[in-house]
Tab-separated table of C-alpha atoms in Angstrom:
chain	number	residue	atom	x	y	z
A	1	MET	CA	0.000	0.000	0.000
A	2	SER	CA	1.446	3.348	-0.979
A	3	GLN	CA	2.102	5.883	1.769
A	4	THR	CA	2.175	9.658	1.622
A	5	THR	CA	3.023	11.894	4.560
A	6	LEU	CA	0.852	14.993	4.953
A	7	ASP	CA	0.555	17.540	7.733
A	8	SER	CA	-1.099	15.943	10.770
A	9	PRO	CA	-4.756	16.970	11.135
A	10	LEU	CA	-4.529	16.566	14.940
A	11	SER	CA	-4.740	20.264	15.769
A	12	ASP	CA	-7.816	20.609	13.545
A	13	LEU	CA	-9.827	18.017	15.483
A	14	PRO	CA	-12.344	19.122	18.109
A	15	LEU	CA	-11.149	18.740	21.709
A	16	ARG	CA	-13.593	16.513	23.519
A	17	ASN	CA	-14.249	16.100	27.234
A	18	ALA	CA	-17.447	14.076	27.474
A	19	PRO	CA	-18.392	11.858	30.428
A	20	SER	CA	-17.570	8.175	30.054
A	21	LEU	CA	-20.192	5.485	29.606
A	22	ASP	CA	-21.051	3.473	32.706
A	23	PHE	CA	-22.787	0.346	31.396
A	24	LEU	CA	-19.989	-1.980	32.551
A	25	THR	CA	-18.899	-0.034	35.623
A	26	GLY	CA	-17.646	-2.497	38.225
A	27	VAL	CA	-16.638	-5.139	35.656
A	28	LYS	CA	-12.928	-5.964	35.834
A	29	VAL	CA	-11.215	-7.280	32.713
A	30	LEU	CA	-7.728	-8.772	32.425
A	31	ASP	CA	-6.494	-8.172	28.873
A	32	LEU	CA	-3.563	-10.519	28.164
A	33	THR	CA	-3.798	-10.063	24.387
A	34	THR	CA	-1.421	-8.399	21.937
A	35	SER	CA	-1.504	-6.966	18.415
A	36	ILE	CA	-4.954	-5.737	17.228
A	37	ALA	CA	-7.919	-8.109	17.591
A	38	GLY	CA	-7.774	-8.852	21.330
A	39	PRO	CA	-6.749	-5.338	22.367
A	40	TYR	CA	-9.623	-3.941	20.292
A	41	ALA	CA	-12.039	-6.173	22.220
A	42	GLY	CA	-10.582	-4.801	25.465
A	43	GLN	CA	-10.914	-1.227	24.242
A	44	LEU	CA	-14.580	-1.748	23.361
A	45	LEU	CA	-15.233	-3.038	26.871
A	46	ALA	CA	-13.342	-0.066	28.320
A	47	ASP	CA	-15.420	2.270	26.171
A	48	MET	CA	-18.519	0.729	27.755
A	49	GLY	CA	-17.204	1.489	31.234
A	50	ALA	CA	-15.299	-1.648	32.272
A	51	THR	CA	-12.015	-1.436	34.184
A	52	VAL	CA	-9.545	-3.039	31.790
A	53	LEU	CA	-6.094	-4.021	33.019
A	54	LYS	CA	-3.658	-4.718	30.211
A	55	VAL	CA	-1.124	-7.336	31.341
A	56	GLU	CA	2.071	-7.110	29.263
A	57	LYS	CA	5.449	-8.813	29.154
A	58	PRO	CA	8.089	-6.761	31.024
A	59	LYS	CA	10.385	-6.368	28.015
A	60	GLY	CA	8.655	-4.627	25.140
A	61	GLY	CA	5.060	-5.248	26.153
A	62	ASP	CA	2.385	-5.658	23.498
A	63	ASP	CA	3.914	-6.457	20.087
A	64	ALA	CA	1.999	-3.528	18.588
A	65	ARG	CA	3.997	-1.033	20.682
A	66	ALA	CA	6.816	-1.559	18.164
A	67	TRP	CA	4.626	-1.235	15.065
A	68	GLY	CA	5.797	1.985	13.492
A	69	PRO	CA	6.498	4.522	12.326
A	70	PRO	CA	4.354	6.523	12.689
A	71	PHE	CA	4.760	7.213	16.413
A	72	LEU	CA	3.213	9.967	18.552
A	73	HIS	CA	4.737	10.947	21.892
A	74	GLY	CA	6.965	7.892	21.548
A	75	GLU	CA	4.047	5.466	21.147
A	76	SER	CA	2.926	3.506	18.090
A	77	LEU	CA	-0.256	4.965	16.653
A	78	TRP	CA	-1.366	1.436	15.717
A	79	PHE	CA	-1.078	0.531	19.402
A	80	MET	CA	-2.892	3.714	20.421
A	81	ALA	CA	-5.757	2.913	18.038
A	82	VAL	CA	-6.917	-0.099	20.083
A	83	ASN	CA	-5.772	0.489	23.683
A	84	ARG	CA	-7.436	3.599	25.069
A	85	GLY	CA	-9.193	3.501	28.419
A	86	LYS	CA	-6.919	0.801	29.901
A	87	GLN	CA	-4.403	0.438	32.690
A	88	SER	CA	-1.117	-1.392	32.064
A	89	MET	CA	0.963	-3.619	34.284
A	90	THR	CA	3.978	-5.729	33.392
A	91	LEU	CA	4.032	-9.348	34.508
A	92	ASP	CA	5.977	-12.426	33.431
A	93	PHE	CA	3.410	-15.094	34.244
A	94	SER	CA	5.512	-17.800	32.598
A	95	GLN	CA	7.473	-17.844	35.899
A	96	PRO	CA	5.937	-19.344	39.064
A	97	GLU	CA	6.082	-16.039	40.961
A	98	GLY	CA	4.332	-14.227	38.118
A	99	LYS	CA	1.770	-17.004	37.729
A	100	ALA	CA	0.914	-16.639	41.410
A	101	VAL	CA	0.249	-12.910	40.920
A	102	LEU	CA	-1.877	-13.601	37.843
A	103	GLU	CA	-3.951	-16.149	39.741
A	104	GLN	CA	-4.632	-13.578	42.448
A	105	LEU	CA	-5.794	-11.129	39.769
A	106	VAL	CA	-8.000	-13.816	38.193
A	107	GLY	CA	-9.653	-14.306	41.561
A	108	GLN	CA	-10.694	-10.641	41.551
A	109	CYS	CA	-11.695	-10.253	37.908
A	110	ASP	CA	-14.795	-10.957	35.884
A	111	VAL	CA	-13.270	-11.458	32.431
A	112	ILE	CA	-9.942	-12.552	30.973
A	113	LEU	CA	-9.008	-12.052	27.307
A	114	LEU	CA	-6.299	-14.181	25.675
A	115	ASN	CA	-5.015	-14.687	22.150
A	116	LEU	CA	-2.925	-17.794	22.862
A	117	VAL	CA	-3.584	-21.117	21.121
A	118	ALA	CA	-4.863	-23.975	23.286
A	119	ARG	CA	-1.485	-25.711	23.584
A	120	VAL	CA	0.204	-22.548	24.898
A	121	GLN	CA	-2.680	-21.803	27.261
A	122	ARG	CA	-2.312	-25.235	28.837
A	123	LYS	CA	1.478	-24.900	29.020
A	124	LEU	CA	1.196	-21.566	30.868
A	125	GLY	CA	-1.740	-22.658	32.985
A	126	VAL	CA	-4.109	-19.998	31.693
A	127	ASP	CA	-6.597	-22.285	29.948
A	128	ALA	CA	-10.268	-22.080	30.864
A	129	ALA	CA	-10.293	-25.246	32.996
A	130	THR	CA	-7.404	-24.024	35.137
A	131	LEU	CA	-8.548	-20.442	35.636
A	132	ARG	CA	-12.236	-21.199	36.092
A	133	ALA	CA	-11.259	-23.612	38.844
A	134	ILE	CA	-9.826	-20.556	40.617
A	135	ASN	CA	-12.811	-18.346	39.787
A	136	PRO	CA	-15.895	-20.341	38.687
A	137	LYS	CA	-17.703	-17.173	37.638
A	138	LEU	CA	-14.863	-16.106	35.336
A	139	ILE	CA	-15.622	-15.356	31.700
A	140	HIS	CA	-12.634	-16.805	29.850
A	141	LEU	CA	-12.334	-15.640	26.254
A	142	SER	CA	-9.883	-16.958	23.676
A	143	LEU	CA	-9.442	-15.094	20.416
A	144	THR	CA	-7.212	-17.042	18.011
A	145	GLY	CA	-6.824	-17.494	14.296
A	146	PHE	CA	-8.620	-20.806	13.946
A	147	GLY	CA	-10.291	-21.431	17.302
A	148	LEU	CA	-9.244	-23.801	20.078
A	149	GLN	CA	-10.317	-27.038	18.393
A	150	GLY	CA	-9.811	-28.744	15.062
A	151	GLU	CA	-6.864	-29.571	12.850
A	152	ARG	CA	-5.807	-25.929	12.448
A	153	ALA	CA	-6.067	-24.962	16.114
A	154	ASP	CA	-2.300	-24.805	16.674
A	155	MET	CA	-1.526	-22.786	13.549
A	156	PRO	CA	-0.356	-19.155	13.914
A	157	CYS	CA	-2.468	-16.477	12.280
A	158	TYR	CA	-2.590	-12.784	11.477
A	159	ASP	CA	-5.293	-10.648	9.915
A	160	LEU	CA	-3.783	-11.186	6.448
A	161	ILE	CA	-3.969	-14.971	6.831
A	162	ALA	CA	-7.573	-14.867	8.052
A	163	GLU	CA	-8.620	-12.614	5.176
A	164	GLY	CA	-7.092	-15.061	2.723
A	165	TYR	CA	-8.982	-18.003	4.194
A	166	SER	CA	-12.287	-16.114	4.259
A	167	GLY	CA	-12.557	-15.406	0.539
A	168	VAL	CA	-12.700	-11.632	0.963
A	169	MET	CA	-9.330	-11.155	-0.767
A	170	ASP	CA	-10.476	-13.122	-3.800
A	171	LEU	CA	-13.488	-10.814	-4.125
A	172	THR	CA	-11.617	-7.540	-3.551
A	173	GLY	CA	-10.180	-5.550	-6.443
A	174	GLU	CA	-10.138	-6.125	-10.177
A	175	LEU	CA	-9.888	-9.670	-11.576
A	176	GLU	CA	-6.898	-8.849	-13.770
A	177	ASN	CA	-4.895	-7.405	-10.868
A	178	GLY	CA	-4.929	-10.358	-8.497
A	179	PRO	CA	-6.447	-10.677	-5.023
A	180	GLN	CA	-6.185	-7.761	-2.609
A	181	LYS	CA	-6.230	-7.422	1.136
A	182	VAL	CA	-8.879	-5.122	2.601
A	183	GLY	CA	-7.335	-1.726	3.359
A	184	THR	CA	-7.811	-2.073	7.135
A	185	PRO	CA	-7.256	-5.110	9.429
A	186	ALA	CA	-10.807	-6.304	8.865
A	187	ALA	CA	-10.476	-9.777	10.413
A	188	ASP	CA	-8.836	-8.300	13.510
A	189	MET	CA	-11.507	-5.664	13.981
A	190	LEU	CA	-14.444	-7.967	13.253
A	191	SER	CA	-13.237	-10.725	15.570
A	192	GLY	CA	-12.430	-8.152	18.260
A	193	HIS	CA	-15.961	-6.828	17.970
A	194	ASP	CA	-17.303	-10.383	18.197
A	195	ALA	CA	-15.232	-10.937	21.341
A	196	ALA	CA	-16.612	-7.856	23.091
A	197	MET	CA	-20.168	-8.760	22.084
A	198	ALA	CA	-19.699	-12.314	23.379
A	199	VAL	CA	-18.333	-11.055	26.709
A	200	ILE	CA	-21.327	-8.796	27.216
A	201	ALA	CA	-23.704	-11.689	26.436
A	202	ALA	CA	-21.837	-13.909	28.916
A	203	LEU	CA	-21.976	-11.184	31.566
A	204	TYR	CA	-25.738	-10.963	31.118
A	205	ARG	CA	-26.119	-14.728	31.518
A	206	ARG	CA	-23.866	-14.704	34.577
A	207	GLN	CA	-26.000	-12.016	36.182
A	208	ARG	CA	-29.070	-14.159	35.509
A	209	ASP	CA	-27.711	-17.644	36.302
A	210	GLY	CA	-24.526	-16.995	38.283
A	211	VAL	CA	-22.273	-19.060	36.017
A	212	GLY	CA	-19.085	-18.192	34.125
A	213	CYS	CA	-18.350	-19.023	30.510
A	214	SER	CA	-15.601	-20.242	28.195
A	215	ILE	CA	-15.720	-18.348	24.885
A	216	ASP	CA	-13.854	-19.389	21.742
A	217	ILE	CA	-13.542	-16.810	18.928
A	218	SER	CA	-11.922	-17.671	15.572
A	219	MET	CA	-10.657	-14.841	13.373
A	220	VAL	CA	-11.223	-16.980	10.277
A	221	GLU	CA	-14.819	-17.710	11.256
A	222	SER	CA	-15.552	-14.076	12.145
A	223	MET	CA	-14.163	-12.948	8.802
A	224	SER	CA	-15.947	-15.740	6.924
A	225	ARG	CA	-19.270	-14.816	8.555
A	226	PHE	CA	-18.670	-11.306	7.208
A	227	MET	CA	-18.794	-12.960	3.774
A	228	SER	CA	-22.244	-14.500	4.303
A	229	PRO	CA	-24.046	-12.200	1.794
A	230	ARG	CA	-21.717	-13.666	-0.831
A	231	LEU	CA	-21.347	-17.166	0.600
A	232	MET	CA	-25.054	-17.847	1.102
A	233	PRO	CA	-26.015	-17.217	-2.550
A	234	HIS	CA	-23.208	-19.567	-3.621
A	235	LEU	CA	-24.279	-22.257	-1.124
A	236	GLY	CA	-27.891	-22.046	-2.231
A	237	SER	CA	-27.494	-21.662	-5.974
A	238	GLY	CA	-23.947	-22.588	-6.946
A	239	GLU	CA	-23.534	-19.140	-8.508
A	240	MET	CA	-19.850	-18.226	-8.485
A	241	TYR	CA	-18.519	-14.749	-7.816
A	242	ARG	CA	-15.059	-13.423	-8.543
A	243	ARG	CA	-13.634	-9.976	-7.943
A	244	SER	CA	-15.048	-7.375	-10.277
A	245	GLY	CA	-14.110	-4.050	-8.751
A	246	GLY	CA	-17.477	-4.040	-6.965
A	247	ARG	CA	-19.500	-4.096	-10.172
A	248	ASP	CA	-21.388	-7.360	-9.646
A	249	SER	CA	-23.725	-6.468	-6.797
A	250	VAL	CA	-27.111	-8.144	-6.509
A	251	ILE	CA	-28.375	-4.562	-6.775
A	252	ALA	CA	-28.351	-3.771	-10.463
A	253	ILE	CA	-26.646	-0.392	-10.228
A	254	TYR	CA	-24.321	-0.237	-7.244
A	255	GLN	CA	-20.809	0.854	-8.100
A	256	VAL	CA	-18.269	3.613	-8.708
A	257	PHE	CA	-18.670	6.044	-11.589
A	258	GLU	CA	-16.439	8.781	-12.940
A	259	THR	CA	-17.675	12.363	-13.082
A	260	ALA	CA	-16.162	15.387	-14.806
A	261	ASP	CA	-13.539	15.560	-12.020
A	262	ASP	CA	-13.622	12.986	-9.200
A	263	PRO	CA	-15.151	9.508	-8.902
A	264	MET	CA	-18.305	8.913	-6.899
A	265	THR	CA	-20.392	6.025	-5.602
A	266	LEU	CA	-23.978	5.434	-6.697
A	267	GLY	CA	-26.501	2.928	-5.363
A	268	LEU	CA	-29.877	2.583	-7.084
A	269	GLY	CA	-31.299	0.029	-4.686
A	270	ASN	CA	-35.030	0.024	-5.429
A	271	ASP	CA	-37.565	1.055	-8.053
A	272	ALA	CA	-38.360	4.405	-6.419
A	273	ILE	CA	-34.681	5.398	-6.260
A	274	TRP	CA	-34.256	4.221	-9.854
A	275	LYS	CA	-37.014	6.603	-10.926
A	276	ARG	CA	-35.708	9.523	-8.843
A	277	PHE	CA	-32.251	9.117	-10.361
A	278	TRP	CA	-33.451	9.411	-13.931
A	279	ASP	CA	-35.767	12.289	-13.050
A	280	THR	CA	-32.792	14.087	-11.475
A	281	VAL	CA	-30.519	13.643	-14.482
A	282	GLY	CA	-33.285	14.822	-16.841
A	283	GLN	CA	-34.073	11.507	-18.562
A	284	PRO	CA	-37.349	10.285	-16.959
A	285	GLU	CA	-38.139	8.186	-20.003
A	286	VAL	CA	-35.414	5.683	-19.064
A	287	ALA	CA	-37.157	4.875	-15.771
A	288	GLN	CA	-40.439	4.457	-17.655
A	289	ASN	CA	-38.959	1.859	-20.007
A	290	PRO	CA	-40.669	-1.477	-19.171
A	291	ALA	CA	-37.445	-3.316	-20.075
A	292	TYR	CA	-35.907	-1.885	-16.893
A	293	ALA	CA	-38.942	-2.197	-14.619
A	294	SER	CA	-37.456	-4.565	-12.026
A	295	ASN	CA	-34.086	-5.094	-10.411
A	296	ALA	CA	-33.839	-8.512	-12.078
A	297	GLN	CA	-34.395	-6.933	-15.494
A	298	ARG	CA	-31.864	-4.217	-14.725
A	299	ARG	CA	-29.300	-6.845	-13.754
A	300	GLU	CA	-29.770	-8.497	-17.140
A	301	ALA	CA	-29.299	-5.131	-18.830
A	302	ARG	CA	-26.507	-3.980	-16.511
A	303	PRO	CA	-23.777	-3.454	-19.153
A	304	GLU	CA	-25.912	-1.118	-21.261
A	305	LEU	CA	-27.299	0.705	-18.226
A	306	VAL	CA	-23.848	1.256	-16.757
A	307	GLU	CA	-22.732	2.715	-20.085
A	308	MET	CA	-25.755	5.037	-20.179
A	309	ILE	CA	-25.208	6.248	-16.621
A	310	ALA	CA	-21.477	6.709	-17.168
A	311	LYS	CA	-22.151	9.000	-20.140
A	312	VAL	CA	-24.499	11.118	-18.035
A	313	LEU	CA	-22.313	11.459	-14.943
A	314	VAL	CA	-19.184	12.653	-16.771
A	315	THR	CA	-21.072	15.772	-17.847
A	316	LYS	CA	-20.921	17.443	-14.397
A	317	GLN	CA	-18.495	17.681	-11.517
A	318	ARG	CA	-18.972	15.415	-8.529
A	319	ALA	CA	-19.942	18.156	-6.089
A	320	GLU	CA	-22.744	19.283	-8.377
A	321	TRP	CA	-24.078	15.749	-8.768
A	322	LEU	CA	-23.900	15.088	-5.024
A	323	GLY	CA	-25.860	18.234	-4.322
A	324	LEU	CA	-28.572	17.207	-6.769
A	325	PHE	CA	-28.717	13.604	-5.532
A	326	THR	CA	-28.863	14.658	-1.884
A	327	GLN	CA	-31.827	16.874	-2.676
A	328	ALA	CA	-33.509	14.019	-4.597
A	329	ARG	CA	-32.671	11.389	-1.923
A	330	VAL	CA	-30.590	9.298	-4.308
A	331	PRO	CA	-27.835	7.360	-2.458
A	332	ALA	CA	-24.485	8.676	-3.664
A	333	GLY	CA	-21.254	9.855	-2.156
A	334	PRO	CA	-17.583	10.694	-2.581
A	335	ILE	CA	-14.677	8.260	-2.267
A	336	GLN	CA	-12.795	9.879	0.575
A	337	ARG	CA	-9.070	9.586	1.117
A	338	LEU	CA	-7.843	9.183	4.696
A	339	ASP	CA	-7.051	12.892	4.953
A	340	GLU	CA	-10.566	13.746	3.779
A	341	LEU	CA	-12.091	11.266	6.236
A	342	ALA	CA	-10.029	12.791	9.054
A	343	ARG	CA	-11.463	16.222	8.250
A	344	ASP	CA	-15.040	15.056	7.623
A	345	LYS	CA	-16.990	17.837	9.357
A	346	ALA	CA	-20.095	15.735	9.971
A	347	LEU	CA	-18.054	13.051	11.746
A	348	GLN	CA	-16.199	15.647	13.770
A	349	ASP	CA	-19.438	17.398	14.718
A	350	ALA	CA	-20.856	14.030	15.785
A	351	GLY	CA	-17.928	13.561	18.165
A	352	PHE	CA	-16.658	10.533	16.251
A	353	ILE	CA	-13.234	11.904	15.270
A	354	TYR	CA	-11.736	14.066	18.000
A	355	ARG	CA	-8.690	14.694	20.195
A	356	THR	CA	-8.077	14.367	23.901
A	357	GLN	CA	-5.372	15.600	26.221
A	358	GLY	CA	-2.913	12.932	27.325
A	359	ALA	CA	-0.048	13.154	29.803
A	360	ASP	CA	2.442	13.747	26.996
A	361	GLY	CA	0.279	15.938	24.787
A	362	GLU	CA	-2.815	15.763	22.629
A	363	ILE	CA	-3.780	12.484	20.961
A	364	PRO	CA	-6.330	11.729	18.227
A	365	GLN	CA	-9.273	9.435	18.853
A	366	VAL	CA	-11.670	7.491	16.649
A	367	GLY	CA	-14.842	7.074	18.639
A	368	LEU	CA	-17.149	4.199	19.394
A	369	GLY	CA	-19.824	5.508	17.050
A	370	ILE	CA	-22.650	4.051	19.153
A	371	ARG	CA	-25.004	6.357	21.020
A	372	PHE	CA	-26.819	5.459	24.232
A	373	ASP	CA	-29.526	7.958	25.140
A	374	GLY	CA	-27.756	10.384	22.856
A	375	GLN	CA	-24.311	9.873	24.395
A	376	THR	CA	-21.360	8.028	22.913
A	377	GLU	CA	-18.114	7.161	24.663
A	378	GLY	CA	-15.845	9.959	25.791
A	379	THR	CA	-13.150	8.229	27.807
A	380	GLN	CA	-10.443	10.573	28.995
A	381	VAL	CA	-7.983	7.721	29.685
A	382	PRO	CA	-5.323	7.645	26.936
A	383	PRO	CA	-3.571	4.435	25.857
A	384	PRO	CA	-1.320	3.427	28.785
A	385	LYS	CA	2.428	3.608	28.996
A	386	LEU	CA	3.998	0.169	29.414
A	387	GLY	CA	3.666	-0.881	33.037
A	388	ALA	CA	2.421	2.504	34.184
A	389	ASP	CA	-0.063	0.984	36.632
A	390	THR	CA	1.922	-2.008	37.897
A	391	GLN	CA	2.670	-0.514	41.310
A	392	THR	CA	-0.903	0.688	41.834
A	393	VAL	CA	-2.440	-2.650	40.864
A	394	LEU	CA	-0.150	-4.642	43.134
A	395	GLU	CA	-0.788	-2.302	46.052
A	396	ASP	CA	-4.482	-1.538	45.623
A	397	TRP	CA	-5.813	-4.729	44.013
A	398	LEU	CA	-3.636	-7.322	45.731
A	399	ALA	CA	-2.494	-5.446	48.854
A	400	LEU	CA	1.148	-6.449	48.340
A	401	ASP	CA	3.608	-4.579	50.517
A	402	GLU	CA	6.666	-2.757	49.198
A	403	SER	CA	9.066	-5.563	50.065
A	404	ALA	CA	7.050	-8.078	48.019
A	405	ILE	CA	6.878	-5.673	45.064
A	406	THR	CA	10.628	-5.001	45.313
A	407	GLN	CA	11.261	-8.752	45.250
A	408	LEU	CA	9.150	-9.155	42.096
A	409	ARG	CA	11.112	-6.365	40.432
A	410	ALA	CA	14.413	-7.925	41.439
A	411	GLN	CA	13.339	-11.197	39.836
A	412	ALA	CA	12.237	-9.374	36.632
A	413	ILE	CA	8.702	-10.712	37.135
A	414	ILE	CA	7.276	-7.193	36.771
């Protein structure tokens, strides 16, 4: 993927100081995950009000802390994207002394998040059977590439690998250019979202029935479920899809078109929109043509219709068309670059893209985008420095005295 460095839009973002959500207040989460998917699940829970303690290895911490450039205030912006609202402590729980500390934390917590395969969980003693014996009400969540069972369970996985398995890469891009990865870590983000949703469901059941839960999330399955609008038609009909640059939608006209200056998207998803489009462009007779009366008929005639629409749209600039289509309630929009998305006034006004004040300076934020009674998340807790809360957790959570903490430091356990 090509990269271009532009001036940072940070100073242009609105400064936000909204109250945090409190839905999960009182819920304690141990986040032992690294990279993107698991940490994103932890961030979502933190956004909802949970206390999330990120447990990291003493040397280096989360792998994503090294993913850069770019860095801001000495921290990876990839790491910062999925770790706000958390505390951080360092702990080597592969050693007996560290395992003992972890078990004490497990006894106090409601949820633990891991992205270790089953074999490694058992080796380290952090598998569901072991930890739920300590805390029967614990919600133990594993987020791995292929799940905890089956012939692939021990295989390593990243977002790229999961996207390849899911079929999304084969359907992304133009056929002549080869398969393409989605431009964001889609499998990571989707499986992380699934993990947070599953935790909340398990918390609800625990409140009702008083029992914990062992949750198994597979990145490949989360990403493959994302493909269900494509997979289901193939399963039911045998119809085969290949990448087409997004020009093969079940909706007859649903693709990118060129205008006199910049490209735009256009979705003519039902008969009423179809009519409004042609009225807007000054050719109502096309919508009245019985050969194009239904979506099925329009799909059959798609090549000729696309050619007709393309000839119309190149006659005006995109901004003019978007103004007309907005007024006529025809779904259409620009194809925004990252810098345009960052400066999208509507998203900024909605409090979705903003900045907060951290200990080392201002940091950008991409919000939750979910509103509860009109309020979305507004956490003022920036992504944590490695181990910043170790001392506090050991003192306040576990009531360890200074000599015990000093001993753990001397042994490089924390």
